[in-house]
Amino acid sequence: MISPSLLSADFTNLEKEFKIMNEEKVDFIHLDIMDGNYVPNISYGPGIVKSLRPLTEIPFDTHLMIERPENFIEEFVKAGSDIITIHPMATKHIDRTLSLIKGYGKKAGLALNPGDSLDVLNYNLEKLDLVLIMSVNPGFGGQKFIPSALRKIKEVKQLIEKRNLKTLIEVDGGIKLDNAKKVLNAGADILVAGSAIFEKDKTRENIKAFKELL
Ligand code: DX5
Ligand code: ZN
C-alpha cells in the first residue's frame, strides 16, 4: 500500500493534490504533524487536518511528531484522523495513550526512530494496528534512506508473525522508486513517500509508478 506524505505537496494548491490522490486511489494520506519541540521543525496542526477532511474519503494516516501526543488525540480524532501514530518517547504513558486512541475507535500506531530498538514493542505489539519504522530521523522530508531500517523491518515482521498478529508495517523516510522494492521485500506493508511523489507536473505519474511496484 502507498501513503503519500503531504509534507512535500504544493501547499498553494492542495485541492489539486487531493484530486490527483483521489483519482489515483492511494491507500492512505500521510499527515506529518510536527511541533518544533519533539522534532526540529514545525508543520501544521489539527485545524488544517480538519479543513482537508472534506476533500477526500481516503483514510488519514496521522503521524504525530509532537511532545505529549496524549493531549491532542481528541482534537485529531475530531479533525478526522483514522490512524494515529505516536512516538513512544514523546508520551508519558505509552499504554494509556494507545488506549486513548483505540477508545475513540481509531487505529493506533507506534513509531520507531532509526536509533530505537524493538524493545518497546514487547509489551505493546498486541495493542497496535501499525508499527511505523522510520528510515530517516523524523523532522524533514527529502532525507536519505538509512539502510539499517531494512534489518529492523525484517525483525519486526518476524516478531509479528511469531505472535500471529496482523499488525501492519509502515516505513517512512527516503523511500524512492529505486529502493521501494527492497523495502517491500523486507516486509513493509505500507510505504510512505513524500518527495518521491509530489513533484511539479509529475505527481500523478509518480503515484502510478509506485502502484506498479506494489
Ligand atoms: C519525516 C516524515 C516523513 C517525510 C517523508 O519526519 O515523517 O513522512 O515527509 O518524506 P520523504 O519521502 O521525502 O523522505
Ligand atoms: Zn511521517
mmCIF file of C-alpha atoms and ligand atoms in Angstrom:
data_model
loop_
_atom_site.group_PDB
_atom_site.id
_atom_site.type_symbol
_atom_site.label_atom_id
_atom_site.label_comp_id
_atom_site.label_asym_id
_atom_site.label_seq_id
_atom_site.Cartn_x
_atom_site.Cartn_y
_atom_site.Cartn_z
ATOM 1 C CA MET A 1 0.000 0.000 0.000
ATOM 2 C CA ILE A 2 1.039 3.586 -0.535
ATOM 3 C CA SER A 3 0.648 6.576 1.779
ATOM 4 C CA PRO A 4 1.835 9.826 0.164
ATOM 5 C CA SER A 5 3.273 12.267 2.702
ATOM 6 C CA LEU A 6 1.602 15.626 2.242
ATOM 7 C CA LEU A 7 4.696 17.398 3.603
ATOM 8 C CA SER A 8 6.146 17.660 0.093
ATOM 9 C CA ALA A 9 2.878 18.658 -1.581
ATOM 10 C CA ASP A 10 2.211 22.025 -3.185
ATOM 11 C CA PHE A 11 0.590 23.865 -0.284
ATOM 12 C CA THR A 12 -0.596 26.637 -2.576
ATOM 13 C CA ASN A 13 -2.802 24.126 -4.347
ATOM 14 C CA LEU A 14 -3.799 21.298 -2.039
ATOM 15 C CA GLU A 15 -7.132 20.887 -3.786
ATOM 16 C CA LYS A 16 -5.286 19.823 -6.929
ATOM 17 C CA GLU A 17 -3.050 17.428 -4.944
ATOM 18 C CA PHE A 18 -6.111 15.805 -3.329
ATOM 19 C CA LYS A 19 -7.850 15.489 -6.691
ATOM 20 C CA ILE A 20 -4.880 13.512 -8.023
ATOM 21 C CA MET A 21 -4.698 11.289 -4.915
ATOM 22 C CA ASN A 22 -8.447 10.621 -5.146
ATOM 23 C CA GLU A 23 -8.304 9.780 -8.833
ATOM 24 C CA GLU A 24 -5.245 7.566 -8.454
ATOM 25 C CA LYS A 25 -6.804 5.899 -5.394
ATOM 26 C CA VAL A 26 -3.893 5.998 -2.965
ATOM 27 C CA ASP A 27 -4.455 3.802 0.102
ATOM 28 C CA PHE A 28 -3.800 6.408 2.799
ATOM 29 C CA ILE A 29 -2.763 10.035 3.083
ATOM 30 C CA HIS A 30 0.164 10.508 5.457
ATOM 31 C CA LEU A 31 -0.071 13.674 7.559
ATOM 32 C CA ASP A 32 3.154 14.676 9.319
ATOM 33 C CA ILE A 33 2.414 16.730 12.408
ATOM 34 C CA MET A 34 5.496 18.465 13.862
ATOM 35 C CA ASP A 35 5.655 20.726 16.886
ATOM 36 C CA GLY A 36 9.172 22.210 16.782
ATOM 37 C CA ASN A 37 9.814 20.501 20.117
ATOM 38 C CA TYR A 38 9.840 16.736 19.637
ATOM 39 C CA VAL A 39 11.352 17.378 16.191
ATOM 40 C CA PRO A 40 13.309 20.402 14.943
ATOM 41 C CA ASN A 41 10.604 21.517 12.528
ATOM 42 C CA ILE A 42 7.017 22.784 12.575
ATOM 43 C CA SER A 43 4.426 21.673 10.054
ATOM 44 C CA TYR A 44 0.667 22.003 10.590
ATOM 45 C CA GLY A 45 -1.941 21.064 13.157
ATOM 46 C CA PRO A 46 -5.457 19.706 13.616
ATOM 47 C CA GLY A 47 -7.120 22.822 12.154
ATOM 48 C CA ILE A 48 -5.547 22.131 8.763
ATOM 49 C CA VAL A 49 -6.366 18.417 9.021
ATOM 50 C CA LYS A 50 -9.995 19.304 9.680
ATOM 51 C CA SER A 51 -10.193 21.607 6.684
ATOM 52 C CA LEU A 52 -8.695 18.914 4.433
ATOM 53 C CA ARG A 53 -11.130 16.216 5.579
ATOM 54 C CA PRO A 54 -13.961 17.113 3.135
ATOM 55 C CA LEU A 55 -11.568 16.809 0.179
ATOM 56 C CA THR A 56 -11.313 13.014 0.339
ATOM 57 C CA GLU A 57 -12.610 9.775 1.795
ATOM 58 C CA ILE A 58 -9.145 8.229 1.820
ATOM 59 C CA PRO A 59 -8.092 7.401 5.410
ATOM 60 C CA PHE A 60 -5.889 9.963 7.120
ATOM 61 C CA ASP A 61 -2.705 8.328 8.394
ATOM 62 C CA THR A 62 -1.644 10.823 11.059
ATOM 63 C CA HIS A 63 1.973 10.760 12.197
ATOM 64 C CA LEU A 64 2.294 12.758 15.400
ATOM 65 C CA MET A 65 5.844 14.009 15.899
ATOM 66 C CA ILE A 66 4.824 16.053 18.911
ATOM 67 C CA GLU A 67 5.574 16.040 22.632
ATOM 68 C CA ARG A 68 2.751 14.804 24.850
ATOM 69 C CA PRO A 69 0.586 13.484 21.997
ATOM 70 C CA GLU A 70 -1.947 12.363 24.625
ATOM 71 C CA ASN A 71 -3.063 15.998 24.898
ATOM 72 C CA PHE A 72 -4.027 16.181 21.225
ATOM 73 C CA ILE A 73 -5.608 12.795 20.451
ATOM 74 C CA GLU A 74 -9.167 14.038 20.848
ATOM 75 C CA GLU A 75 -8.527 17.005 18.575
ATOM 76 C CA PHE A 76 -7.086 14.848 15.816
ATOM 77 C CA VAL A 77 -9.964 12.394 16.141
ATOM 78 C CA LYS A 78 -12.405 15.288 15.762
ATOM 79 C CA ALA A 79 -10.380 16.606 12.818
ATOM 80 C CA GLY A 80 -10.897 13.298 11.021
ATOM 81 C CA SER A 81 -7.770 11.191 11.612
ATOM 82 C CA ASP A 82 -8.225 7.449 11.023
ATOM 83 C CA ILE A 83 -4.817 6.145 12.057
ATOM 84 C CA ILE A 84 -2.906 7.929 14.806
ATOM 85 C CA THR A 85 0.755 7.079 15.280
ATOM 86 C CA ILE A 86 2.768 8.327 18.234
ATOM 87 C CA HIS A 87 6.451 8.214 19.169
ATOM 88 C CA PRO A 88 6.949 6.273 22.414
ATOM 89 C CA MET A 89 9.479 8.695 23.911
ATOM 90 C CA ALA A 90 7.114 11.645 23.369
ATOM 91 C CA THR A 91 4.402 10.335 25.657
ATOM 92 C CA LYS A 92 4.389 9.859 29.427
ATOM 93 C CA HIS A 93 2.431 6.611 29.357
ATOM 94 C CA ILE A 94 2.584 4.589 26.154
ATOM 95 C CA ASP A 95 -0.156 2.098 27.032
ATOM 96 C CA ARG A 96 -2.518 4.801 28.257
ATOM 97 C CA THR A 97 -2.086 6.878 25.097
ATOM 98 C CA LEU A 98 -2.597 3.853 22.839
ATOM 99 C CA SER A 99 -5.759 3.010 24.799
ATOM 100 C CA LEU A 100 -6.963 6.569 24.340
ATOM 101 C CA ILE A 101 -6.604 6.273 20.555
ATOM 102 C CA LYS A 102 -8.291 2.848 20.477
ATOM 103 C CA GLY A 103 -11.040 4.130 22.764
ATOM 104 C CA TYR A 104 -12.111 6.515 20.010
ATOM 105 C CA GLY A 105 -12.338 3.568 17.630
ATOM 106 C CA LYS A 106 -9.241 4.692 15.709
ATOM 107 C CA LYS A 107 -6.242 2.673 14.618
ATOM 108 C CA ALA A 108 -3.132 3.092 16.746
ATOM 109 C CA GLY A 109 0.471 3.091 15.607
ATOM 110 C CA LEU A 110 3.839 3.284 17.346
ATOM 111 C CA ALA A 111 6.847 4.779 15.546
ATOM 112 C CA LEU A 112 10.444 3.604 15.905
ATOM 113 C CA ASN A 113 13.190 6.101 15.087
ATOM 114 C CA PRO A 114 16.363 4.863 13.367
ATOM 115 C CA GLY A 115 18.163 4.629 16.728
ATOM 116 C CA ASP A 116 15.304 2.964 18.622
ATOM 117 C CA SER A 117 15.380 -0.741 19.410
ATOM 118 C CA LEU A 118 12.394 -3.070 19.188
ATOM 119 C CA ASP A 119 12.136 -3.440 22.972
ATOM 120 C CA VAL A 120 9.180 -1.083 23.200
ATOM 121 C CA LEU A 121 7.142 -3.466 21.047
ATOM 122 C CA ASN A 122 7.439 -6.312 23.531
ATOM 123 C CA TYR A 123 4.576 -5.184 25.750
ATOM 124 C CA ASN A 124 2.710 -3.020 23.214
ATOM 125 C CA LEU A 125 2.545 -5.007 20.000
ATOM 126 C CA GLU A 126 -0.824 -6.662 20.711
ATOM 127 C CA LYS A 127 -2.430 -3.250 21.003
ATOM 128 C CA LEU A 128 -1.020 -1.895 17.767
ATOM 129 C CA ASP A 129 -2.615 -1.782 14.344
ATOM 130 C CA LEU A 130 0.591 -0.482 12.869
ATOM 131 C CA VAL A 131 4.318 -0.195 13.530
ATOM 132 C CA LEU A 132 5.902 2.779 11.777
ATOM 133 C CA ILE A 133 9.565 2.199 11.080
ATOM 134 C CA MET A 134 11.365 5.473 10.457
ATOM 135 C CA SER A 135 14.082 5.149 7.830
ATOM 136 C CA VAL A 136 15.226 8.746 8.434
ATOM 137 C CA ASN A 137 15.364 10.816 11.598
ATOM 138 C CA PRO A 138 11.971 12.468 11.908
ATOM 139 C CA GLY A 139 11.613 16.150 11.127
ATOM 140 C CA PHE A 140 12.145 16.737 7.442
ATOM 141 C CA GLY A 141 11.175 15.414 4.041
ATOM 142 C CA GLY A 142 13.772 14.710 1.386
ATOM 143 C CA GLN A 143 16.364 12.942 3.560
ATOM 144 C CA LYS A 144 18.388 9.878 2.614
ATOM 145 C CA PHE A 145 17.155 6.374 3.480
ATOM 146 C CA ILE A 146 19.093 4.819 6.403
ATOM 147 C CA PRO A 147 19.861 1.216 5.344
ATOM 148 C CA SER A 148 19.699 -0.319 8.855
ATOM 149 C CA ALA A 149 15.920 0.155 8.589
ATOM 150 C CA LEU A 150 15.836 -2.907 6.326
ATOM 151 C CA ARG A 151 17.052 -5.190 9.123
ATOM 152 C CA LYS A 152 14.585 -3.565 11.507
ATOM 153 C CA ILE A 153 11.690 -4.206 9.117
ATOM 154 C CA LYS A 154 12.655 -7.896 8.941
ATOM 155 C CA GLU A 155 12.939 -8.179 12.718
ATOM 156 C CA VAL A 156 9.569 -6.513 13.316
ATOM 157 C CA LYS A 157 7.986 -8.738 10.668
ATOM 158 C CA GLN A 158 9.351 -11.836 12.431
ATOM 159 C CA LEU A 159 8.007 -10.638 15.753
ATOM 160 C CA ILE A 160 4.542 -10.011 14.288
ATOM 161 C CA GLU A 161 4.478 -13.450 12.650
ATOM 162 C CA LYS A 162 5.757 -15.192 15.759
ATOM 163 C CA ARG A 163 2.848 -13.743 17.726
ATOM 164 C CA ASN A 164 0.329 -14.468 14.961
ATOM 165 C CA LEU A 165 -0.715 -10.829 14.674
ATOM 166 C CA LYS A 166 -1.983 -8.793 11.752
ATOM 167 C CA THR A 167 -0.114 -5.601 12.672
ATOM 168 C CA LEU A 168 0.883 -3.633 9.587
ATOM 169 C CA ILE A 169 4.412 -2.402 8.995
ATOM 170 C CA GLU A 170 4.721 1.091 7.575
ATOM 171 C CA VAL A 171 8.078 2.538 6.524
ATOM 172 C CA ASP A 172 8.694 6.278 6.364
ATOM 173 C CA GLY A 173 11.599 8.334 5.052
ATOM 174 C CA GLY A 174 13.788 8.394 1.961
ATOM 175 C CA ILE A 175 11.649 5.959 0.007
ATOM 176 C CA LYS A 176 12.117 6.365 -3.734
ATOM 177 C CA LEU A 177 11.127 4.302 -6.753
ATOM 178 C CA ASP A 178 14.580 2.716 -6.813
ATOM 179 C CA ASN A 179 14.613 1.419 -3.213
ATOM 180 C CA ALA A 180 10.891 0.718 -2.718
ATOM 181 C CA LYS A 181 11.140 -2.889 -3.867
ATOM 182 C CA LYS A 182 13.839 -3.645 -1.270
ATOM 183 C CA VAL A 183 11.651 -2.142 1.457
ATOM 184 C CA LEU A 184 8.646 -4.197 0.347
ATOM 185 C CA ASN A 185 10.722 -7.373 0.159
ATOM 186 C CA ALA A 186 11.962 -6.812 3.706
ATOM 187 C CA GLY A 187 8.333 -6.953 4.877
ATOM 188 C CA ALA A 188 6.777 -3.493 4.604
ATOM 189 C CA ASP A 189 3.008 -3.301 4.050
ATOM 190 C CA ILE A 190 2.721 0.466 3.626
ATOM 191 C CA LEU A 191 5.246 2.785 2.005
ATOM 192 C CA VAL A 192 5.253 6.470 2.917
ATOM 193 C CA ALA A 193 6.750 8.708 0.261
ATOM 194 C CA GLY A 194 6.796 12.483 0.118
ATOM 195 C CA SER A 195 9.463 13.972 -2.115
ATOM 196 C CA ALA A 196 9.369 10.960 -4.451
ATOM 197 C CA ILE A 197 5.667 11.518 -5.091
ATOM 198 C CA PHE A 198 4.927 15.235 -5.001
ATOM 199 C CA GLU A 199 6.803 16.774 -7.879
ATOM 200 C CA LYS A 200 5.634 19.543 -10.165
ATOM 201 C CA ASP A 201 3.553 18.086 -13.010
ATOM 202 C CA LYS A 202 4.746 14.557 -12.166
ATOM 203 C CA THR A 203 2.701 13.628 -9.094
ATOM 204 C CA ARG A 204 0.200 11.512 -10.970
ATOM 205 C CA GLU A 205 2.835 9.574 -12.871
ATOM 206 C CA ASN A 206 4.874 9.071 -9.670
ATOM 207 C CA ILE A 207 1.849 7.578 -7.879
ATOM 208 C CA LYS A 208 1.192 5.294 -10.838
ATOM 209 C CA ALA A 209 4.849 4.163 -10.836
ATOM 210 C CA PHE A 210 4.717 3.369 -7.095
ATOM 211 C CA LYS A 211 1.459 1.470 -7.509
ATOM 212 C CA GLU A 212 3.028 -0.673 -10.196
ATOM 213 C CA LEU A 213 5.721 -1.765 -7.745
ATOM 214 C CA LEU A 214 3.218 -2.869 -5.083
HETATM 215 C C1 DX5 B 1 9.762 12.829 8.243
HETATM 216 C C2 DX5 B 1 8.343 12.465 7.899
HETATM 217 C C3 DX5 B 1 8.151 11.813 6.583
HETATM 218 C C4 DX5 B 1 8.611 12.626 5.395
HETATM 219 C C5 DX5 B 1 8.926 11.691 4.294
HETATM 220 O O1 DX5 B 1 9.796 13.289 9.542
HETATM 221 O O2 DX5 B 1 7.824 11.588 8.878
HETATM 222 O O3 DX5 B 1 6.813 11.366 6.416
HETATM 223 O O4 DX5 B 1 7.677 13.572 4.967
HETATM 224 O O5 DX5 B 1 9.458 12.421 3.249
HETATM 225 P P1 DX5 B 1 10.399 11.765 2.148
HETATM 226 O O6 DX5 B 1 9.602 10.692 1.462
HETATM 227 O O7 DX5 B 1 10.716 12.916 1.261
HETATM 228 O O8 DX5 B 1 11.599 11.212 2.863
HETATM 229 ZN ZN ZN B 2 5.827 10.654 8.572
#
